[in-house]
Amino acid sequence: MASRLISGRHTAALLASLGVGTVATGFLLSDSGPLAADSKRKLYPPSADFPDLRKHNNCMASALTPAIYATLRDKLTPNNWTLDQCIQTGVDNPGHPFIKTVGCVAGDEESYQVFAELFDPVIKDRHNGYDPRTMTHPTDLDATKLTHGMFDENYVLSSRVRTGRSIRGLSLPPACSRAERREVERVVVMALAGLEGDLAGRYYSLGEMTEREQQQLIDDHFLFDKPVSPLLTSAFMARDWPDARGIWHNNEKTFLIWVNEEDHTRVISMEKGGNMKRVFERFCRGLKQVEHLIQERGWEFMWNEHLGYILTCPSNLGTGLRAGVHVRLPKLSKDPRFSKILDNLRLQKRGTGGVDTAATGDTFDISNNDRLGKSEVELVQLVVDGVNYLIECEKRLEKGQDIKIPPPVAQFRK
């Protein structure tokens, strides 16, 4: 009883210092105990809680108005995820004046419905006009439709396709409990054990692997580290690290799945050289088999017709797909038209170390810019056609011939 009184006095003093009246304080500190979190929030109008976004450059800050915040602040998803949790990463990380980040994450599948007044304009901004309220997203994993998928290996050093998948009914990494994260691991690892033939492999738990296994994964460039980027840590991604995180790969080391990193799963097909057709075929076949094995155990992936596959960050909705190559372009990369050519082909360049890294010498990681509004086949074909065009430009420049900026590629069918 004494400890309860002391607790009550501390809370009462706090409330009094905040200007809450005696009657209200007495009511809120009734026999029901200390003030509940949602009641505390409702003590103040949404206008008093609205974040200061005046210096921010991200999609969330562009979309979030005081009116939208007032409408959504006190709403909860079925898993008790709030708007403020969605936007915390964008509040804490204003972004760069020349690089517009997304600025929000989903805590569960329902976030995209409950907080649609924020997420819909963010999605429209990030995905160049795709309207999730009126448009539908196509899904197509038929690798036989891909044409001209063999690159000139004098230029292309490696080929890769990756995506993410989320298990329906379990919270996403920003919001999941330890139990949910462990359940994701259990469901995924059990399903992967059923893969056969060239897809058969084994799982390595980050918390249980030996030093030798860890070193081998580092040497293979497979190992992912604890998130240190403020964009991820402010989105609650690094909690309980490395609990229930791990890496699965097939015996040939060409099909790889990360478990409980930024998404429930990241699925990667890759190999040295320029055979994108074979990489994509393995990607599609592996994804279909994993989905089938998960469904056999009574689970399914998050998906809907407007947003496609549901992932943590709105930037990865739709296909979640990034098809990329490491390609040598020593002459084209020095041409002032290079950036415009990439823009018109709907391609982006990165350093070979991944996002936010500079190019090493004349080798670039070239990949698709879009995720939502086009199917998997369409996006990989876009990369194939675009990279072949870049290689053709490089060859023309080697011969002293001129190159042309191609006409813009349509982003998606409206």
CSV table of C-alpha atoms in Angstrom, one decimal:
chain,number,residue,atom,x,y,z
A,1,MET,CA,0.0,0.0,0.0
A,2,ALA,CA,2.8,2.4,0.9
A,3,SER,CA,4.6,1.9,-2.3
A,4,ARG,CA,1.4,2.5,-4.2
A,5,LEU,CA,0.9,5.8,-2.3
A,6,ILE,CA,4.5,6.9,-3.1
A,7,SER,CA,4.0,6.0,-6.7
A,8,GLY,CA,0.7,7.9,-6.7
A,9,ARG,CA,2.3,11.0,-5.1
A,10,HIS,CA,5.1,11.0,-7.7
A,11,THR,CA,2.6,10.8,-10.5
A,12,ALA,CA,0.4,13.5,-8.9
A,13,ALA,CA,3.4,15.8,-8.6
A,14,LEU,CA,4.3,15.2,-12.2
A,15,LEU,CA,0.7,15.9,-13.4
A,16,ALA,CA,0.5,19.0,-11.2
A,17,SER,CA,3.8,20.3,-12.7
A,18,LEU,CA,2.3,19.9,-16.1
A,19,GLY,CA,-0.7,22.0,-15.1
A,20,VAL,CA,-3.3,19.2,-14.8
A,21,GLY,CA,-6.0,20.2,-12.4
A,22,THR,CA,-6.6,18.7,-8.9
A,23,VAL,CA,-9.9,17.1,-9.9
A,24,ALA,CA,-8.5,15.5,-13.0
A,25,THR,CA,-5.4,14.3,-11.1
A,26,GLY,CA,-7.6,12.7,-8.5
A,27,PHE,CA,-9.7,11.0,-11.1
A,28,LEU,CA,-6.7,9.7,-13.1
A,29,LEU,CA,-5.1,8.4,-10.0
A,30,SER,CA,-8.1,6.5,-8.8
A,31,ASP,CA,-8.0,2.9,-7.5
A,32,SER,CA,-7.3,1.7,-11.0
A,33,GLY,CA,-3.7,2.6,-10.5
A,34,PRO,CA,-1.1,4.8,-12.3
A,35,LEU,CA,-2.2,6.6,-15.5
A,36,ALA,CA,-2.4,4.3,-18.5
A,37,ALA,CA,-0.2,5.3,-21.5
A,38,ASP,CA,-3.2,6.0,-23.8
A,39,SER,CA,-4.9,8.1,-21.1
A,40,LYS,CA,-1.7,10.2,-20.7
A,41,ARG,CA,-1.6,10.8,-24.4
A,42,LYS,CA,-5.2,12.0,-24.4
A,43,LEU,CA,-4.5,14.5,-21.7
A,44,TYR,CA,-3.0,16.7,-24.4
A,45,PRO,CA,-4.6,17.7,-27.7
A,46,PRO,CA,-2.9,16.4,-30.9
A,47,SER,CA,-1.7,19.9,-31.7
A,48,ALA,CA,0.6,19.8,-28.6
A,49,ASP,CA,2.0,16.4,-29.7
A,50,PHE,CA,2.6,17.3,-33.4
A,51,PRO,CA,6.3,16.8,-34.3
A,52,ASP,CA,8.5,19.6,-35.5
A,53,LEU,CA,9.2,18.7,-39.1
A,54,ARG,CA,10.2,22.1,-40.4
A,55,LYS,CA,13.8,21.0,-41.3
A,56,HIS,CA,12.9,17.5,-42.5
A,57,ASN,CA,13.2,16.1,-46.0
A,58,ASN,CA,11.4,12.8,-46.1
A,59,CYS,CA,8.1,11.5,-47.6
A,60,MET,CA,6.5,11.3,-44.2
A,61,ALA,CA,7.2,14.9,-43.3
A,62,SER,CA,5.8,16.0,-46.7
A,63,ALA,CA,2.6,14.1,-46.1
A,64,LEU,CA,1.9,14.5,-42.4
A,65,THR,CA,-0.3,17.5,-41.7
A,66,PRO,CA,-1.7,18.6,-38.3
A,67,ALA,CA,-5.1,17.5,-39.4
A,68,ILE,CA,-3.9,14.0,-40.4
A,69,TYR,CA,-2.0,13.7,-37.2
A,70,ALA,CA,-5.1,14.7,-35.2
A,71,THR,CA,-7.1,12.0,-36.9
A,72,LEU,CA,-4.6,9.2,-36.5
A,73,ARG,CA,-2.7,9.9,-33.3
A,74,ASP,CA,-4.9,8.0,-30.9
A,75,LYS,CA,-5.7,5.1,-33.3
A,76,LEU,CA,-4.1,1.6,-32.7
A,77,THR,CA,-3.6,-1.4,-34.9
A,78,PRO,CA,-4.8,-4.8,-33.5
A,79,ASN,CA,-1.2,-5.2,-32.3
A,80,ASN,CA,-1.3,-1.9,-30.4
A,81,TRP,CA,1.1,-0.1,-32.9
A,82,THR,CA,0.6,3.6,-33.0
A,83,LEU,CA,1.2,6.4,-35.5
A,84,ASP,CA,4.0,7.9,-33.4
A,85,GLN,CA,5.8,4.6,-33.6
A,86,CYS,CA,5.4,4.5,-37.4
A,87,ILE,CA,6.9,8.0,-37.8
A,88,GLN,CA,9.6,7.9,-35.1
A,89,THR,CA,12.4,7.1,-37.6
A,90,GLY,CA,11.4,10.0,-39.8
A,91,VAL,CA,11.2,12.4,-36.9
A,92,ASP,CA,14.6,11.4,-35.5
A,93,ASN,CA,16.2,11.5,-39.0
A,94,PRO,CA,15.4,14.6,-40.9
A,95,GLY,CA,17.0,13.3,-44.1
A,96,HIS,CA,19.5,14.9,-46.5
A,97,PRO,CA,18.7,18.1,-48.5
A,98,PHE,CA,19.4,16.2,-51.7
A,99,ILE,CA,18.2,12.7,-50.7
A,100,LYS,CA,14.5,12.3,-49.8
A,101,THR,CA,14.1,9.3,-47.5
A,102,VAL,CA,10.8,7.6,-46.6
A,103,GLY,CA,10.5,8.5,-43.0
A,104,CYS,CA,8.1,5.9,-41.7
A,105,VAL,CA,7.7,2.1,-41.2
A,106,ALA,CA,4.8,-0.3,-40.6
A,107,GLY,CA,4.6,-2.3,-37.4
A,108,ASP,CA,2.2,-4.8,-38.8
A,109,GLU,CA,0.2,-5.5,-42.0
A,110,GLU,CA,-2.8,-3.5,-40.6
A,111,SER,CA,-0.6,-0.3,-40.3
A,112,TYR,CA,-1.2,0.3,-44.0
A,113,GLN,CA,-5.0,0.3,-43.4
A,114,VAL,CA,-5.3,2.0,-40.0
A,115,PHE,CA,-2.9,4.8,-40.9
A,116,ALA,CA,-3.8,4.9,-44.6
A,117,GLU,CA,-4.3,8.7,-44.5
A,118,LEU,CA,-0.5,9.0,-44.0
A,119,PHE,CA,0.8,5.9,-45.8
A,120,ASP,CA,-1.2,6.4,-49.0
A,121,PRO,CA,0.4,9.8,-49.9
A,122,VAL,CA,3.8,8.5,-48.7
A,123,ILE,CA,3.5,5.6,-51.1
A,124,LYS,CA,2.3,7.9,-53.9
A,125,ASP,CA,5.3,10.1,-53.3
A,126,ARG,CA,7.9,7.4,-53.1
A,127,HIS,CA,6.5,5.3,-56.0
A,128,ASN,CA,6.2,8.2,-58.4
A,129,GLY,CA,2.5,8.6,-58.6
A,130,TYR,CA,1.2,5.0,-57.8
A,131,ASP,CA,-2.1,5.5,-56.1
A,132,PRO,CA,-2.9,2.6,-53.7
A,133,ARG,CA,-6.5,3.6,-53.4
A,134,THR,CA,-7.3,3.2,-57.1
A,135,MET,CA,-4.5,1.1,-58.7
A,136,THR,CA,-3.8,-2.6,-58.5
A,137,HIS,CA,-0.3,-4.2,-58.4
A,138,PRO,CA,0.5,-7.0,-60.8
A,139,THR,CA,2.4,-10.1,-59.6
A,140,ASP,CA,4.2,-12.4,-62.1
A,141,LEU,CA,6.9,-14.9,-61.2
A,142,ASP,CA,7.0,-16.7,-64.6
A,143,ALA,CA,10.8,-16.6,-65.4
A,144,THR,CA,10.2,-18.1,-68.9
A,145,LYS,CA,8.9,-14.7,-70.0
A,146,LEU,CA,12.4,-13.0,-69.6
A,147,THR,CA,14.3,-12.4,-72.8
A,148,HIS,CA,17.9,-11.5,-73.6
A,149,GLY,CA,18.9,-12.4,-70.0
A,150,MET,CA,22.5,-13.2,-70.7
A,151,PHE,CA,24.9,-10.2,-70.3
A,152,ASP,CA,28.3,-9.7,-71.9
A,153,GLU,CA,30.6,-11.0,-69.2
A,154,ASN,CA,33.4,-8.7,-70.3
A,155,TYR,CA,31.4,-6.0,-68.5
A,156,VAL,CA,29.0,-7.7,-66.0
A,157,LEU,CA,30.8,-9.3,-63.1
A,158,SER,CA,27.8,-10.6,-61.1
A,159,SER,CA,24.0,-10.8,-61.2
A,160,ARG,CA,21.5,-10.8,-58.3
A,161,VAL,CA,17.8,-10.6,-57.6
A,162,ARG,CA,16.4,-10.0,-54.1
A,163,THR,CA,13.0,-9.4,-52.4
A,164,GLY,CA,11.3,-9.7,-49.0
A,165,ARG,CA,8.4,-11.7,-47.7
A,166,SER,CA,6.4,-11.3,-44.4
A,167,ILE,CA,4.4,-13.9,-42.5
A,168,ARG,CA,0.8,-12.9,-42.1
A,169,GLY,CA,-0.4,-12.7,-38.6
A,170,LEU,CA,2.9,-11.8,-37.0
A,171,SER,CA,4.1,-8.3,-36.3
A,172,LEU,CA,6.8,-6.8,-38.5
A,173,PRO,CA,10.4,-6.3,-37.1
A,174,PRO,CA,9.8,-2.8,-35.7
A,175,ALA,CA,6.9,-4.0,-33.5
A,176,CYS,CA,7.3,-7.7,-33.0
A,177,SER,CA,7.7,-9.2,-29.5
A,178,ARG,CA,10.5,-11.7,-28.8
A,179,ALA,CA,8.0,-14.5,-29.1
A,180,GLU,CA,6.8,-13.3,-32.5
A,181,ARG,CA,10.3,-13.0,-33.8
A,182,ARG,CA,11.1,-16.5,-32.6
A,183,GLU,CA,8.0,-17.7,-34.3
A,184,VAL,CA,9.0,-16.2,-37.6
A,185,GLU,CA,12.3,-18.0,-37.3
A,186,ARG,CA,10.6,-21.3,-36.4
A,187,VAL,CA,8.1,-21.1,-39.3
A,188,VAL,CA,10.7,-20.1,-41.9
A,189,VAL,CA,13.4,-22.6,-40.9
A,190,MET,CA,10.9,-25.5,-40.8
A,191,ALA,CA,9.8,-24.6,-44.3
A,192,LEU,CA,13.3,-24.2,-45.7
A,193,ALA,CA,14.2,-27.6,-44.4
A,194,GLY,CA,11.8,-29.0,-47.1
A,195,LEU,CA,13.8,-27.5,-50.0
A,196,GLU,CA,15.4,-30.1,-52.2
A,197,GLY,CA,17.8,-30.5,-55.2
A,198,ASP,CA,19.8,-27.4,-56.0
A,199,LEU,CA,17.9,-25.4,-53.4
A,200,ALA,CA,18.7,-27.7,-50.5
A,201,GLY,CA,20.9,-26.1,-47.8
A,202,ARG,CA,21.1,-25.3,-44.1
A,203,TYR,CA,20.4,-22.5,-41.5
A,204,TYR,CA,22.9,-20.6,-39.4
A,205,SER,CA,21.6,-18.9,-36.3
A,206,LEU,CA,23.5,-15.6,-35.6
A,207,GLY,CA,23.5,-16.4,-31.9
A,208,GLU,CA,24.6,-20.0,-32.1
A,209,MET,CA,27.0,-20.2,-35.0
A,210,THR,CA,30.7,-21.2,-34.4
A,211,GLU,CA,33.5,-18.7,-35.1
A,212,ARG,CA,34.5,-20.8,-38.1
A,213,GLU,CA,31.0,-20.6,-39.5
A,214,GLN,CA,30.9,-16.9,-38.9
A,215,GLN,CA,34.2,-16.3,-40.6
A,216,GLN,CA,33.0,-18.4,-43.6
A,217,LEU,CA,29.8,-16.3,-43.9
A,218,ILE,CA,31.9,-13.1,-43.7
A,219,ASP,CA,34.2,-14.5,-46.4
A,220,ASP,CA,31.2,-15.3,-48.6
A,221,HIS,CA,29.8,-11.8,-48.0
A,222,PHE,CA,26.6,-13.4,-46.6
A,223,LEU,CA,26.7,-12.2,-43.0
A,224,PHE,CA,24.5,-9.2,-42.0
A,225,ASP,CA,25.5,-7.2,-39.0
A,226,LYS,CA,23.5,-5.6,-36.2
A,227,PRO,CA,21.8,-2.4,-37.6
A,228,VAL,CA,23.7,0.7,-36.7
A,229,SER,CA,22.1,3.2,-39.1
A,230,PRO,CA,19.9,5.7,-37.2
A,231,LEU,CA,17.2,5.1,-39.8
A,232,LEU,CA,16.9,1.5,-38.6
A,233,THR,CA,17.7,1.9,-34.9
A,234,SER,CA,15.1,4.6,-34.6
A,235,ALA,CA,12.6,2.2,-36.2
A,236,PHE,CA,13.3,-0.3,-33.4
A,237,MET,CA,15.0,-2.8,-35.7
A,238,ALA,CA,18.0,-3.8,-33.5
A,239,ARG,CA,16.1,-4.9,-30.4
A,240,ASP,CA,17.3,-8.1,-28.7
A,241,TRP,CA,20.1,-8.6,-31.2
A,242,PRO,CA,20.9,-11.3,-32.3
A,243,ASP,CA,17.9,-13.1,-30.9
A,244,ALA,CA,16.1,-15.2,-33.6
A,245,ARG,CA,18.2,-13.8,-36.5
A,246,GLY,CA,20.0,-16.0,-38.9
A,247,ILE,CA,21.0,-16.9,-42.5
A,248,TRP,CA,20.0,-19.8,-44.6
A,249,HIS,CA,21.8,-20.6,-47.9
A,250,ASN,CA,21.7,-23.5,-50.3
A,251,ASN,CA,24.8,-25.8,-50.7
A,252,GLU,CA,25.8,-24.0,-54.0
A,253,LYS,CA,25.6,-20.6,-52.2
A,254,THR,CA,23.4,-19.2,-54.9
A,255,PHE,CA,20.1,-18.9,-53.0
A,256,LEU,CA,20.1,-17.1,-49.7
A,257,ILE,CA,17.5,-16.1,-47.1
A,258,TRP,CA,18.1,-13.6,-44.2
A,259,VAL,CA,15.7,-14.1,-41.3
A,260,ASN,CA,14.5,-11.2,-39.1
A,261,GLU,CA,16.8,-8.5,-40.4
A,262,GLU,CA,14.8,-5.5,-41.7
A,263,ASP,CA,11.9,-7.8,-42.8
A,264,HIS,CA,10.8,-11.3,-41.7
A,265,THR,CA,12.7,-12.6,-44.6
A,266,ARG,CA,15.0,-11.3,-47.4
A,267,VAL,CA,15.3,-13.8,-50.3
A,268,ILE,CA,18.3,-13.5,-52.6
A,269,SER,CA,19.3,-15.3,-55.8
A,270,MET,CA,22.8,-14.5,-57.1
A,271,GLU,CA,25.9,-15.8,-58.9
A,272,LYS,CA,29.1,-14.6,-60.5
A,273,GLY,CA,28.8,-13.6,-64.2
A,274,GLY,CA,26.1,-12.3,-66.4
A,275,ASN,CA,23.4,-15.0,-66.5
A,276,MET,CA,20.5,-13.0,-65.2
A,277,LYS,CA,18.0,-15.4,-66.7
A,278,ARG,CA,19.3,-18.3,-64.6
A,279,VAL,CA,19.5,-16.1,-61.5
A,280,PHE,CA,15.8,-15.0,-62.0
A,281,GLU,CA,14.7,-18.6,-62.8
A,282,ARG,CA,16.2,-19.8,-59.5
A,283,PHE,CA,14.7,-16.8,-57.7
A,284,CYS,CA,11.1,-17.5,-58.9
A,285,ARG,CA,11.4,-21.3,-58.4
A,286,GLY,CA,12.8,-20.8,-54.9
A,287,LEU,CA,10.1,-18.3,-53.9
A,288,LYS,CA,7.3,-20.5,-55.1
A,289,GLN,CA,8.6,-23.5,-53.2
A,290,VAL,CA,9.2,-21.6,-50.0
A,291,GLU,CA,5.7,-20.2,-50.2
A,292,HIS,CA,4.2,-23.6,-50.8
A,293,LEU,CA,6.1,-25.1,-47.8
A,294,ILE,CA,4.9,-22.3,-45.6
A,295,GLN,CA,1.3,-22.7,-46.7
A,296,GLU,CA,1.6,-26.4,-46.0
A,297,ARG,CA,2.2,-25.5,-42.4
A,298,GLY,CA,-0.9,-23.2,-42.2
A,299,TRP,CA,0.8,-19.8,-42.8
A,300,GLU,CA,0.9,-17.4,-45.7
A,301,PHE,CA,2.7,-14.3,-46.9
A,302,MET,CA,1.2,-10.8,-46.5
A,303,TRP,CA,-0.1,-9.6,-49.8
A,304,ASN,CA,-3.0,-7.6,-51.2
A,305,GLU,CA,-4.0,-6.5,-54.7
A,306,HIS,CA,-3.3,-2.8,-54.2
A,307,LEU,CA,0.1,-3.0,-52.3
A,308,GLY,CA,1.4,-6.3,-53.5
A,309,TYR,CA,3.7,-8.0,-51.0
A,310,ILE,CA,3.7,-6.2,-47.6
A,311,LEU,CA,7.0,-5.3,-46.1
A,312,THR,CA,8.3,-3.1,-43.3
A,313,CYS,CA,9.3,0.0,-45.3
A,314,PRO,CA,6.8,1.5,-47.8
A,315,SER,CA,9.7,1.8,-50.3
A,316,ASN,CA,9.7,-2.0,-50.7
A,317,LEU,CA,6.0,-2.6,-51.2
A,318,GLY,CA,4.7,-4.3,-54.4
A,319,THR,CA,7.4,-6.7,-55.6
A,320,GLY,CA,10.0,-5.7,-53.0
A,321,LEU,CA,12.3,-6.6,-55.8
A,322,ARG,CA,15.8,-5.3,-56.6
A,323,ALA,CA,17.5,-6.9,-59.6
A,324,GLY,CA,21.0,-5.7,-59.9
A,325,VAL,CA,24.4,-6.3,-61.6
A,326,HIS,CA,27.9,-5.3,-60.9
A,327,VAL,CA,29.0,-3.8,-64.2
A,328,ARG,CA,32.2,-2.1,-65.5
A,329,LEU,CA,31.5,1.2,-67.3
A,330,PRO,CA,34.8,3.1,-67.3
A,331,LYS,CA,34.0,5.4,-70.2
A,332,LEU,CA,30.2,5.8,-69.8
A,333,SER,CA,30.5,6.6,-66.1
A,334,LYS,CA,32.6,9.7,-67.0
A,335,ASP,CA,30.2,10.9,-69.6
A,336,PRO,CA,28.0,13.8,-68.4
A,337,ARG,CA,24.9,12.1,-69.8
A,338,PHE,CA,25.3,9.0,-67.6
A,339,SER,CA,22.9,10.1,-64.9
A,340,LYS,CA,20.2,11.2,-67.4
A,341,ILE,CA,20.5,7.9,-69.2
A,342,LEU,CA,20.0,6.0,-66.0
A,343,ASP,CA,17.0,8.2,-65.0
A,344,ASN,CA,15.3,7.6,-68.4
A,345,LEU,CA,15.9,3.8,-68.1
A,346,ARG,CA,14.4,3.8,-64.5
A,347,LEU,CA,17.7,2.5,-63.2
A,348,GLN,CA,19.8,3.6,-60.2
A,349,LYS,CA,23.5,3.3,-59.5
A,350,ARG,CA,25.2,2.5,-56.2
A,351,GLY,CA,28.6,1.6,-55.1
A,352,THR,CA,29.4,-2.1,-55.1
A,353,GLY,CA,29.3,-2.1,-51.3
A,354,GLY,CA,25.5,-1.5,-51.4
A,355,VAL,CA,23.3,1.5,-50.5
A,356,ASP,CA,25.0,4.7,-49.6
A,357,THR,CA,28.5,3.5,-50.8
A,358,ALA,CA,30.6,5.2,-53.4
A,359,ALA,CA,31.6,3.4,-56.6
A,360,THR,CA,34.9,1.6,-56.6
A,361,GLY,CA,36.9,2.6,-59.7
A,362,ASP,CA,34.7,2.1,-62.7
A,363,THR,CA,32.4,-0.7,-61.4
A,364,PHE,CA,28.8,0.1,-60.3
A,365,ASP,CA,25.9,-1.7,-58.9
A,366,ILE,CA,23.0,-1.0,-61.3
A,367,SER,CA,19.5,-1.9,-60.4
A,368,ASN,CA,15.8,-1.1,-60.9
A,369,ASN,CA,14.5,2.1,-59.3
A,370,ASP,CA,10.9,0.9,-59.0
A,371,ARG,CA,9.2,-1.7,-56.9
A,372,LEU,CA,5.4,-1.1,-57.1
A,373,GLY,CA,3.2,-0.9,-60.1
A,374,LYS,CA,5.1,-3.4,-62.3
A,375,SER,CA,5.5,-7.1,-62.0
A,376,GLU,CA,8.6,-9.0,-61.1
A,377,VAL,CA,9.1,-10.1,-64.7
A,378,GLU,CA,8.6,-6.5,-66.0
A,379,LEU,CA,11.2,-5.1,-63.5
A,380,VAL,CA,13.8,-7.7,-64.3
A,381,GLN,CA,13.2,-7.2,-68.0
A,382,LEU,CA,13.6,-3.5,-67.5
A,383,VAL,CA,17.0,-4.1,-65.9
A,384,VAL,CA,18.1,-6.5,-68.6
A,385,ASP,CA,17.2,-4.1,-71.4
A,386,GLY,CA,18.6,-1.1,-69.5
A,387,VAL,CA,22.0,-2.8,-68.7
A,388,ASN,CA,22.3,-4.1,-72.2
A,389,TYR,CA,21.8,-0.5,-73.4
A,390,LEU,CA,24.5,0.8,-71.0
A,391,ILE,CA,26.9,-1.9,-72.3
A,392,GLU,CA,26.2,-0.9,-75.9
A,393,CYS,CA,26.9,2.7,-75.0
A,394,GLU,CA,30.2,1.7,-73.4
A,395,LYS,CA,31.2,-0.2,-76.5
A,396,ARG,CA,30.3,2.8,-78.7
A,397,LEU,CA,32.4,5.1,-76.6
A,398,GLU,CA,35.3,2.6,-76.7
A,399,LYS,CA,35.2,3.0,-80.5
A,400,GLY,CA,34.9,6.8,-80.3
A,401,GLN,CA,31.3,6.8,-81.5
A,402,ASP,CA,28.5,9.0,-80.1
A,403,ILE,CA,25.7,7.8,-77.8
A,404,LYS,CA,22.1,8.9,-77.4
A,405,ILE,CA,20.0,9.5,-74.3
A,406,PRO,CA,17.1,7.0,-74.7
A,407,PRO,CA,13.5,8.2,-74.3
A,408,PRO,CA,12.0,7.8,-70.8
A,409,VAL,CA,10.6,4.4,-69.9
A,410,ALA,CA,7.0,4.4,-68.7
A,411,GLN,CA,7.0,3.6,-64.9
A,412,PHE,CA,3.8,1.6,-64.8
A,413,ARG,CA,0.5,1.0,-66.5
A,414,LYS,CA,-2.1,3.4,-65.0
